[in-house]
Amino acid sequence: MFRQSWSHAYAAIIPPLHLETMITRRGVDWWKSSLRSGESVLVLELAGGVHGYATAGAARTRGRYRGEIYELYIEPTHQGLGFGEQLFESCRQRLDERGLDGLIVWALSDNTRATDFYWRRGGRPVARAFDRFGGRKLEKIAFAWD
């Protein structure tokens, strides 16, 4: 599920060798560490299979947005069915329960599926930055909700 989601999201954006390296680093040990970190990990499970996930917690940058959704991915075969919205709202609820007011989410600007999704959820761009992926400089956008 993870491999398919990331490959689908970034195939035409992140250089292939760099993307494969990023995916490979997310082995069993990485997932175990993530689950032990204390951050919220939500899983979309249907018919005994995992078809999506989201991670959220305290914002990684200081400022007025105290909560952050780090990742939200749905398996390509289950996209467009409302599951992403359910995961998104579940993350918001978890962050609210923890008193982490204000929400921020970063997305690569070339990932129009993600940017459109956050825009439709009411997020508005509040910051821009750049990351390097395999020698390629890519813009990312921070969407925020008060």
PDB file of C-alpha atoms in Angstrom, residues 25-108:
ATOM      1  CA  ARG A  25      14.089   3.588   3.663  1.00  0.00           C
ATOM      2  CA  ARG A  26      10.547   3.076   4.975  1.00  0.00           C
ATOM      3  CA  GLY A  27      11.146  -0.492   6.074  1.00  0.00           C
ATOM      4  CA  VAL A  28       9.744  -2.358   9.065  1.00  0.00           C
ATOM      5  CA  ASP A  29      12.114  -0.641  11.523  1.00  0.00           C
ATOM      6  CA  TRP A  30      11.051   2.813  10.349  1.00  0.00           C
ATOM      7  CA  TRP A  31       7.366   1.945  10.796  1.00  0.00           C
ATOM      8  CA  LYS A  32       7.966   0.460  14.261  1.00  0.00           C
ATOM      9  CA  SER A  33       9.807   3.614  15.313  1.00  0.00           C
ATOM     10  CA  SER A  34       7.031   5.794  13.930  1.00  0.00           C
ATOM     11  CA  LEU A  35       4.397   3.866  15.857  1.00  0.00           C
ATOM     12  CA  ARG A  36       6.407   4.206  19.090  1.00  0.00           C
ATOM     13  CA  SER A  37       7.012   7.945  18.608  1.00  0.00           C
ATOM     14  CA  GLY A  38       3.797   9.004  20.289  1.00  0.00           C
ATOM     15  CA  GLU A  39       2.490  10.748  17.183  1.00  0.00           C
ATOM     16  CA  SER A  40      -0.921   9.768  15.857  1.00  0.00           C
ATOM     17  CA  VAL A  41      -0.897   7.112  13.162  1.00  0.00           C
ATOM     18  CA  LEU A  42      -4.275   6.446  11.604  1.00  0.00           C
ATOM     19  CA  VAL A  43      -4.871   3.534   9.275  1.00  0.00           C
ATOM     20  CA  LEU A  44      -7.605   2.980   6.696  1.00  0.00           C
ATOM     21  CA  GLU A  45      -8.474  -0.698   6.914  1.00  0.00           C
ATOM     22  CA  LEU A  46     -11.088  -2.261   4.667  1.00  0.00           C
ATOM     23  CA  ALA A  47     -11.912  -5.956   4.339  1.00  0.00           C
ATOM     24  CA  GLY A  48      -8.812  -6.872   6.340  1.00  0.00           C
ATOM     25  CA  GLY A  49      -6.397  -4.867   4.190  1.00  0.00           C
ATOM     26  CA  VAL A  50      -4.651  -1.535   4.735  1.00  0.00           C
ATOM     27  CA  HIS A  51      -5.535   0.947   1.985  1.00  0.00           C
ATOM     28  CA  GLY A  52      -4.385   4.254   3.443  1.00  0.00           C
ATOM     29  CA  TYR A  53      -2.739   5.978   6.382  1.00  0.00           C
ATOM     30  CA  ALA A  54      -2.082   9.352   7.936  1.00  0.00           C
ATOM     31  CA  THR A  55       0.366  10.606  10.552  1.00  0.00           C
ATOM     32  CA  ALA A  56      -0.098  13.747  12.615  1.00  0.00           C
ATOM     33  CA  GLY A  57       1.250  15.498  15.684  1.00  0.00           C
ATOM     34  CA  ALA A  58       2.828  18.693  16.928  1.00  0.00           C
ATOM     35  CA  ALA A  59       3.862  21.101  14.176  1.00  0.00           C
ATOM     36  CA  ARG A  60       7.537  20.766  13.244  1.00  0.00           C
ATOM     37  CA  THR A  61       7.906  24.543  13.002  1.00  0.00           C
ATOM     38  CA  ARG A  62       7.100  27.157  15.588  1.00  0.00           C
ATOM     39  CA  GLY A  63       4.292  29.563  14.906  1.00  0.00           C
ATOM     40  CA  ARG A  64       0.579  29.969  15.200  1.00  0.00           C
ATOM     41  CA  TYR A  65      -0.195  26.493  13.817  1.00  0.00           C
ATOM     42  CA  ARG A  66       0.457  23.974  16.557  1.00  0.00           C
ATOM     43  CA  GLY A  67      -0.800  20.804  14.828  1.00  0.00           C
ATOM     44  CA  GLU A  68       0.483  19.222  11.637  1.00  0.00           C
ATOM     45  CA  ILE A  69      -0.550  16.385   9.379  1.00  0.00           C
ATOM     46  CA  TYR A  70       2.780  14.940   8.304  1.00  0.00           C
ATOM     47  CA  GLU A  71       1.484  12.423   5.789  1.00  0.00           C
ATOM     48  CA  LEU A  72      -1.831  11.369   4.313  1.00  0.00           C
ATOM     49  CA  TYR A  73      -1.864   8.712   1.605  1.00  0.00           C
ATOM     50  CA  ILE A  74      -4.593   6.567   0.099  1.00  0.00           C
ATOM     51  CA  GLU A  75      -3.926   3.597  -2.146  1.00  0.00           C
ATOM     52  CA  PRO A  76      -4.602   4.653  -5.772  1.00  0.00           C
ATOM     53  CA  THR A  77      -7.459   2.147  -6.165  1.00  0.00           C
ATOM     54  CA  HIS A  78      -9.265   3.737  -3.190  1.00  0.00           C
ATOM     55  CA  GLN A  79      -8.775   7.404  -4.067  1.00  0.00           C
ATOM     56  CA  GLY A  80     -11.772   9.571  -4.895  1.00  0.00           C
ATOM     57  CA  LEU A  81     -14.089   7.618  -2.585  1.00  0.00           C
ATOM     58  CA  GLY A  82     -14.021   9.956   0.415  1.00  0.00           C
ATOM     59  CA  PHE A  83     -11.475   7.997   2.471  1.00  0.00           C
ATOM     60  CA  GLY A  84      -8.891  10.783   2.321  1.00  0.00           C
ATOM     61  CA  GLU A  85     -11.422  13.225   3.724  1.00  0.00           C
ATOM     62  CA  GLN A  86     -12.246  10.791   6.540  1.00  0.00           C
ATOM     63  CA  LEU A  87      -8.563  10.398   7.434  1.00  0.00           C
ATOM     64  CA  PHE A  88      -8.057  14.153   7.248  1.00  0.00           C
ATOM     65  CA  GLU A  89     -10.967  14.863   9.596  1.00  0.00           C
ATOM     66  CA  SER A  90      -9.832  12.108  11.979  1.00  0.00           C
ATOM     67  CA  CYS A  91      -6.397  13.732  12.143  1.00  0.00           C
ATOM     68  CA  ARG A  92      -7.970  17.120  12.863  1.00  0.00           C
ATOM     69  CA  GLN A  93     -10.028  15.593  15.659  1.00  0.00           C
ATOM     70  CA  ARG A  94      -6.975  13.899  17.204  1.00  0.00           C
ATOM     71  CA  LEU A  95      -4.985  17.128  17.078  1.00  0.00           C
ATOM     72  CA  ASP A  96      -7.872  19.069  18.629  1.00  0.00           C
ATOM     73  CA  GLU A  97      -8.110  16.478  21.429  1.00  0.00           C
ATOM     74  CA  ARG A  98      -4.427  17.060  22.144  1.00  0.00           C
ATOM     75  CA  GLY A  99      -4.954  20.832  22.287  1.00  0.00           C
ATOM     76  CA  LEU A 100      -2.900  21.435  19.145  1.00  0.00           C
ATOM     77  CA  ASP A 101      -4.871  24.344  17.731  1.00  0.00           C
ATOM     78  CA  GLY A 102      -4.317  25.481  14.176  1.00  0.00           C
ATOM     79  CA  LEU A 103      -3.325  23.002  11.491  1.00  0.00           C
ATOM     80  CA  ILE A 104      -0.608  23.043   8.859  1.00  0.00           C
ATOM     81  CA  VAL A 105       0.101  20.565   6.044  1.00  0.00           C
ATOM     82  CA  TRP A 106       2.947  20.708   3.531  1.00  0.00           C
ATOM     83  CA  ALA A 107       2.566  19.429  -0.045  1.00  0.00           C
ATOM     84  CA  LEU A 108       4.778  19.587  -3.103  1.00  0.00           C
TER      85      LEU A 108
END
